Amino acid sequence: KNLIIKSLNFFVVLIFLLLVSSGLILLYGNYFYEKGINLKNNGNLAEAEIAFKKSIFLNSNSDYLRELGIISYSRAINMAGAEREALLNQALKISQKIIKYDSYNSLNYELAGRIYLAQGNLSEAEKNFQDAIRLNKFNPRHYISFAILLINEGRKEEAKELISKILSYYPEEVVNNKKMYIMPNQEVT
């Protein structure tokens, strides 16, 4: 009887420790994820990348990984040469990893498509943009990313059809709303 009580106490303590440690892991990951988001929003991409790396240290959450991939991609776009290629390759590895973990999230394919486009691998970029659209046909970002690829390839009629397709999913008053929000660091061409 005493052995049974000791065994139950051991299991209760073990379960308690497991719950506390998993809570601490989630708290640690979320703290650095939120810190990374704040740094990213303030334009400090290098420090945001460090924070996102810390957020996935104990918790490979696909949202955390995607943010790290986005940061690596964003930093690479503003660079040239070997450093750009290294960051794009890092971002591509991350995107491939999250596609394995979370193959039903269209944002993962859009990220991979953007990276392939930046690397000049247009066939893989197109495939990933198509997968993103297949998984979420109502996200205009996927269509815009794909349309940019088509325009850069000189396939302007296909790009027009693609944009017309996404516009057909929205009510006319939404399409006719000409108000545009421009962030301070954006430029309209």
JSON list of C-alpha atoms in Angstrom, two decimals, residues 13-125:
[
{"chain": "A", "resi": 13, "resn": "VAL", "atom": "CA", "xyz": [5.17, 15.09, -9.42]},
{"chain": "A", "resi": 14, "resn": "LEU", "atom": "CA", "xyz": [6.35, 13.87, -12.84]},
{"chain": "A", "resi": 15, "resn": "ILE", "atom": "CA", "xyz": [3.19, 15.14, -14.57]},
{"chain": "A", "resi": 16, "resn": "PHE", "atom": "CA", "xyz": [3.49, 18.45, -12.72]},
{"chain": "A", "resi": 17, "resn": "LEU", "atom": "CA", "xyz": [7.11, 18.85, -13.84]},
{"chain": "A", "resi": 18, "resn": "LEU", "atom": "CA", "xyz": [6.21, 17.99, -17.43]},
{"chain": "A", "resi": 19, "resn": "LEU", "atom": "CA", "xyz": [3.41, 20.56, -17.44]},
{"chain": "A", "resi": 20, "resn": "VAL", "atom": "CA", "xyz": [5.60, 23.25, -15.91]},
{"chain": "A", "resi": 21, "resn": "SER", "atom": "CA", "xyz": [8.50, 22.57, -18.31]},
{"chain": "A", "resi": 22, "resn": "SER", "atom": "CA", "xyz": [6.23, 22.55, -21.38]},
{"chain": "A", "resi": 23, "resn": "GLY", "atom": "CA", "xyz": [4.66, 25.81, -20.18]},
{"chain": "A", "resi": 24, "resn": "LEU", "atom": "CA", "xyz": [8.10, 27.36, -19.76]},
{"chain": "A", "resi": 25, "resn": "ILE", "atom": "CA", "xyz": [9.11, 26.22, -23.25]},
{"chain": "A", "resi": 26, "resn": "LEU", "atom": "CA", "xyz": [5.97, 27.79, -24.74]},
{"chain": "A", "resi": 27, "resn": "LEU", "atom": "CA", "xyz": [6.51, 30.97, -22.73]},
{"chain": "A", "resi": 28, "resn": "TYR", "atom": "CA", "xyz": [10.16, 31.20, -23.82]},
{"chain": "A", "resi": 29, "resn": "GLY", "atom": "CA", "xyz": [9.27, 30.71, -27.50]},
{"chain": "A", "resi": 30, "resn": "ASN", "atom": "CA", "xyz": [6.38, 33.15, -27.40]},
{"chain": "A", "resi": 31, "resn": "TYR", "atom": "CA", "xyz": [8.47, 35.83, -25.62]},
{"chain": "A", "resi": 32, "resn": "PHE", "atom": "CA", "xyz": [11.16, 35.79, -28.31]},
{"chain": "A", "resi": 33, "resn": "TYR", "atom": "CA", "xyz": [8.58, 35.49, -31.11]},
{"chain": "A", "resi": 34, "resn": "GLU", "atom": "CA", "xyz": [6.81, 38.64, -29.89]},
{"chain": "A", "resi": 35, "resn": "LYS", "atom": "CA", "xyz": [10.16, 40.37, -29.44]},
{"chain": "A", "resi": 36, "resn": "GLY", "atom": "CA", "xyz": [11.05, 39.42, -33.03]},
{"chain": "A", "resi": 37, "resn": "ILE", "atom": "CA", "xyz": [7.75, 40.79, -34.34]},
{"chain": "A", "resi": 38, "resn": "ASN", "atom": "CA", "xyz": [8.35, 44.10, -32.54]},
{"chain": "A", "resi": 39, "resn": "LEU", "atom": "CA", "xyz": [11.91, 44.33, -33.87]},
{"chain": "A", "resi": 40, "resn": "LYS", "atom": "CA", "xyz": [10.71, 43.49, -37.39]},
{"chain": "A", "resi": 41, "resn": "ASN", "atom": "CA", "xyz": [7.98, 46.14, -37.20]},
{"chain": "A", "resi": 42, "resn": "ASN", "atom": "CA", "xyz": [10.62, 48.68, -36.13]},
{"chain": "A", "resi": 43, "resn": "GLY", "atom": "CA", "xyz": [12.78, 47.76, -39.13]},
{"chain": "A", "resi": 44, "resn": "ASN", "atom": "CA", "xyz": [15.54, 46.05, -37.16]},
{"chain": "A", "resi": 45, "resn": "LEU", "atom": "CA", "xyz": [15.74, 42.87, -39.23]},
{"chain": "A", "resi": 46, "resn": "ALA", "atom": "CA", "xyz": [19.11, 41.60, -37.99]},
{"chain": "A", "resi": 47, "resn": "GLU", "atom": "CA", "xyz": [18.02, 41.65, -34.34]},
{"chain": "A", "resi": 48, "resn": "ALA", "atom": "CA", "xyz": [14.59, 40.29, -35.29]},
{"chain": "A", "resi": 49, "resn": "GLU", "atom": "CA", "xyz": [16.33, 37.33, -36.93]},
{"chain": "A", "resi": 50, "resn": "ILE", "atom": "CA", "xyz": [18.22, 36.62, -33.68]},
{"chain": "A", "resi": 51, "resn": "ALA", "atom": "CA", "xyz": [14.99, 36.79, -31.68]},
{"chain": "A", "resi": 52, "resn": "PHE", "atom": "CA", "xyz": [13.19, 34.42, -34.08]},
{"chain": "A", "resi": 53, "resn": "LYS", "atom": "CA", "xyz": [16.10, 31.97, -33.89]},
{"chain": "A", "resi": 54, "resn": "LYS", "atom": "CA", "xyz": [15.72, 32.01, -30.11]},
{"chain": "A", "resi": 55, "resn": "SER", "atom": "CA", "xyz": [11.96, 31.51, -30.43]},
{"chain": "A", "resi": 56, "resn": "ILE", "atom": "CA", "xyz": [12.46, 28.24, -32.32]},
{"chain": "A", "resi": 57, "resn": "PHE", "atom": "CA", "xyz": [15.31, 26.99, -30.12]},
{"chain": "A", "resi": 58, "resn": "LEU", "atom": "CA", "xyz": [12.99, 24.84, -28.00]},
{"chain": "A", "resi": 59, "resn": "ASN", "atom": "CA", "xyz": [9.77, 25.11, -30.00]},
{"chain": "A", "resi": 60, "resn": "SER", "atom": "CA", "xyz": [9.79, 24.62, -33.79]},
{"chain": "A", "resi": 61, "resn": "ASN", "atom": "CA", "xyz": [6.39, 26.26, -34.23]},
{"chain": "A", "resi": 62, "resn": "SER", "atom": "CA", "xyz": [5.69, 26.69, -37.95]},
{"chain": "A", "resi": 63, "resn": "ASP", "atom": "CA", "xyz": [4.59, 30.32, -37.44]},
{"chain": "A", "resi": 64, "resn": "TYR", "atom": "CA", "xyz": [7.89, 31.07, -35.70]},
{"chain": "A", "resi": 65, "resn": "LEU", "atom": "CA", "xyz": [9.83, 29.31, -38.45]},
{"chain": "A", "resi": 66, "resn": "ARG", "atom": "CA", "xyz": [7.93, 31.18, -41.18]},
{"chain": "A", "resi": 67, "resn": "GLU", "atom": "CA", "xyz": [8.80, 34.52, -39.56]},
{"chain": "A", "resi": 68, "resn": "LEU", "atom": "CA", "xyz": [12.46, 33.49, -39.47]},
{"chain": "A", "resi": 69, "resn": "GLY", "atom": "CA", "xyz": [12.23, 32.57, -43.17]},
{"chain": "A", "resi": 70, "resn": "ILE", "atom": "CA", "xyz": [10.58, 35.89, -43.99]},
{"chain": "A", "resi": 71, "resn": "ILE", "atom": "CA", "xyz": [13.30, 37.79, -42.14]},
{"chain": "A", "resi": 72, "resn": "SER", "atom": "CA", "xyz": [16.09, 35.86, -43.90]},
{"chain": "A", "resi": 73, "resn": "TYR", "atom": "CA", "xyz": [14.38, 36.46, -47.26]},
{"chain": "A", "resi": 74, "resn": "SER", "atom": "CA", "xyz": [13.83, 40.17, -46.50]},
{"chain": "A", "resi": 75, "resn": "ARG", "atom": "CA", "xyz": [17.43, 40.70, -45.45]},
{"chain": "A", "resi": 76, "resn": "ALA", "atom": "CA", "xyz": [18.67, 38.87, -48.56]},
{"chain": "A", "resi": 77, "resn": "ILE", "atom": "CA", "xyz": [16.67, 41.08, -50.91]},
{"chain": "A", "resi": 78, "resn": "ASN", "atom": "CA", "xyz": [18.64, 44.11, -49.72]},
{"chain": "A", "resi": 79, "resn": "MET", "atom": "CA", "xyz": [22.03, 42.46, -50.24]},
{"chain": "A", "resi": 80, "resn": "ALA", "atom": "CA", "xyz": [24.19, 41.27, -53.09]},
{"chain": "A", "resi": 81, "resn": "GLY", "atom": "CA", "xyz": [26.68, 38.52, -53.76]},
{"chain": "A", "resi": 82, "resn": "ALA", "atom": "CA", "xyz": [27.51, 35.59, -51.52]},
{"chain": "A", "resi": 83, "resn": "GLU", "atom": "CA", "xyz": [25.77, 37.05, -48.47]},
{"chain": "A", "resi": 84, "resn": "ARG", "atom": "CA", "xyz": [22.51, 37.35, -50.44]},
{"chain": "A", "resi": 85, "resn": "GLU", "atom": "CA", "xyz": [22.78, 33.78, -51.69]},
{"chain": "A", "resi": 86, "resn": "ALA", "atom": "CA", "xyz": [23.55, 32.45, -48.21]},
{"chain": "A", "resi": 87, "resn": "LEU", "atom": "CA", "xyz": [20.51, 34.18, -46.73]},
{"chain": "A", "resi": 88, "resn": "LEU", "atom": "CA", "xyz": [18.27, 33.04, -49.59]},
{"chain": "A", "resi": 89, "resn": "ASN", "atom": "CA", "xyz": [19.49, 29.46, -49.15]},
{"chain": "A", "resi": 90, "resn": "GLN", "atom": "CA", "xyz": [18.83, 29.71, -45.40]},
{"chain": "A", "resi": 91, "resn": "ALA", "atom": "CA", "xyz": [15.33, 31.05, -46.06]},
{"chain": "A", "resi": 92, "resn": "LEU", "atom": "CA", "xyz": [14.69, 28.30, -48.62]},
{"chain": "A", "resi": 93, "resn": "LYS", "atom": "CA", "xyz": [15.71, 25.56, -46.15]},
{"chain": "A", "resi": 94, "resn": "ILE", "atom": "CA", "xyz": [13.36, 27.05, -43.58]},
{"chain": "A", "resi": 95, "resn": "SER", "atom": "CA", "xyz": [10.49, 27.24, -46.07]},
{"chain": "A", "resi": 96, "resn": "GLN", "atom": "CA", "xyz": [11.02, 23.63, -47.13]},
{"chain": "A", "resi": 97, "resn": "LYS", "atom": "CA", "xyz": [11.04, 22.57, -43.47]},
{"chain": "A", "resi": 98, "resn": "ILE", "atom": "CA", "xyz": [7.77, 24.33, -42.67]},
{"chain": "A", "resi": 99, "resn": "ILE", "atom": "CA", "xyz": [6.13, 22.93, -45.80]},
{"chain": "A", "resi": 100, "resn": "LYS", "atom": "CA", "xyz": [6.97, 19.46, -44.45]},
{"chain": "A", "resi": 101, "resn": "TYR", "atom": "CA", "xyz": [5.47, 20.32, -41.04]},
{"chain": "A", "resi": 102, "resn": "ASP", "atom": "CA", "xyz": [2.54, 22.39, -42.25]},
{"chain": "A", "resi": 103, "resn": "SER", "atom": "CA", "xyz": [1.78, 21.44, -45.86]},
{"chain": "A", "resi": 104, "resn": "TYR", "atom": "CA", "xyz": [-1.75, 22.90, -45.80]},
{"chain": "A", "resi": 105, "resn": "ASN", "atom": "CA", "xyz": [-0.76, 26.51, -45.07]},
{"chain": "A", "resi": 106, "resn": "SER", "atom": "CA", "xyz": [-0.66, 28.59, -48.25]},
{"chain": "A", "resi": 107, "resn": "LEU", "atom": "CA", "xyz": [1.67, 31.17, -46.68]},
{"chain": "A", "resi": 108, "resn": "ASN", "atom": "CA", "xyz": [4.45, 28.58, -46.55]},
{"chain": "A", "resi": 109, "resn": "TYR", "atom": "CA", "xyz": [4.24, 28.04, -50.32]},
{"chain": "A", "resi": 110, "resn": "GLU", "atom": "CA", "xyz": [4.07, 31.76, -51.00]},
{"chain": "A", "resi": 111, "resn": "LEU", "atom": "CA", "xyz": [7.28, 32.25, -49.02]},
{"chain": "A", "resi": 112, "resn": "ALA", "atom": "CA", "xyz": [9.00, 29.44, -50.94]},
{"chain": "A", "resi": 113, "resn": "GLY", "atom": "CA", "xyz": [7.78, 30.97, -54.21]},
{"chain": "A", "resi": 114, "resn": "ARG", "atom": "CA", "xyz": [9.19, 34.38, -53.34]},
{"chain": "A", "resi": 115, "resn": "ILE", "atom": "CA", "xyz": [12.54, 32.84, -52.41]},
{"chain": "A", "resi": 116, "resn": "TYR", "atom": "CA", "xyz": [12.71, 30.83, -55.64]},
{"chain": "A", "resi": 117, "resn": "LEU", "atom": "CA", "xyz": [11.79, 33.97, -57.58]},
{"chain": "A", "resi": 118, "resn": "ALA", "atom": "CA", "xyz": [14.61, 35.91, -55.89]},
{"chain": "A", "resi": 119, "resn": "GLN", "atom": "CA", "xyz": [17.00, 33.06, -56.78]},
{"chain": "A", "resi": 120, "resn": "GLY", "atom": "CA", "xyz": [15.83, 33.12, -60.41]},
{"chain": "A", "resi": 121, "resn": "ASN", "atom": "CA", "xyz": [14.29, 29.64, -60.27]},
{"chain": "A", "resi": 122, "resn": "LEU", "atom": "CA", "xyz": [11.09, 30.65, -62.06]},
{"chain": "A", "resi": 123, "resn": "SER", "atom": "CA", "xyz": [9.62, 27.18, -62.57]},
{"chain": "A", "resi": 124, "resn": "GLU", "atom": "CA", "xyz": [9.82, 26.36, -58.84]},
{"chain": "A", "resi": 125, "resn": "ALA", "atom": "CA", "xyz": [8.52, 29.83, -57.97]}
]
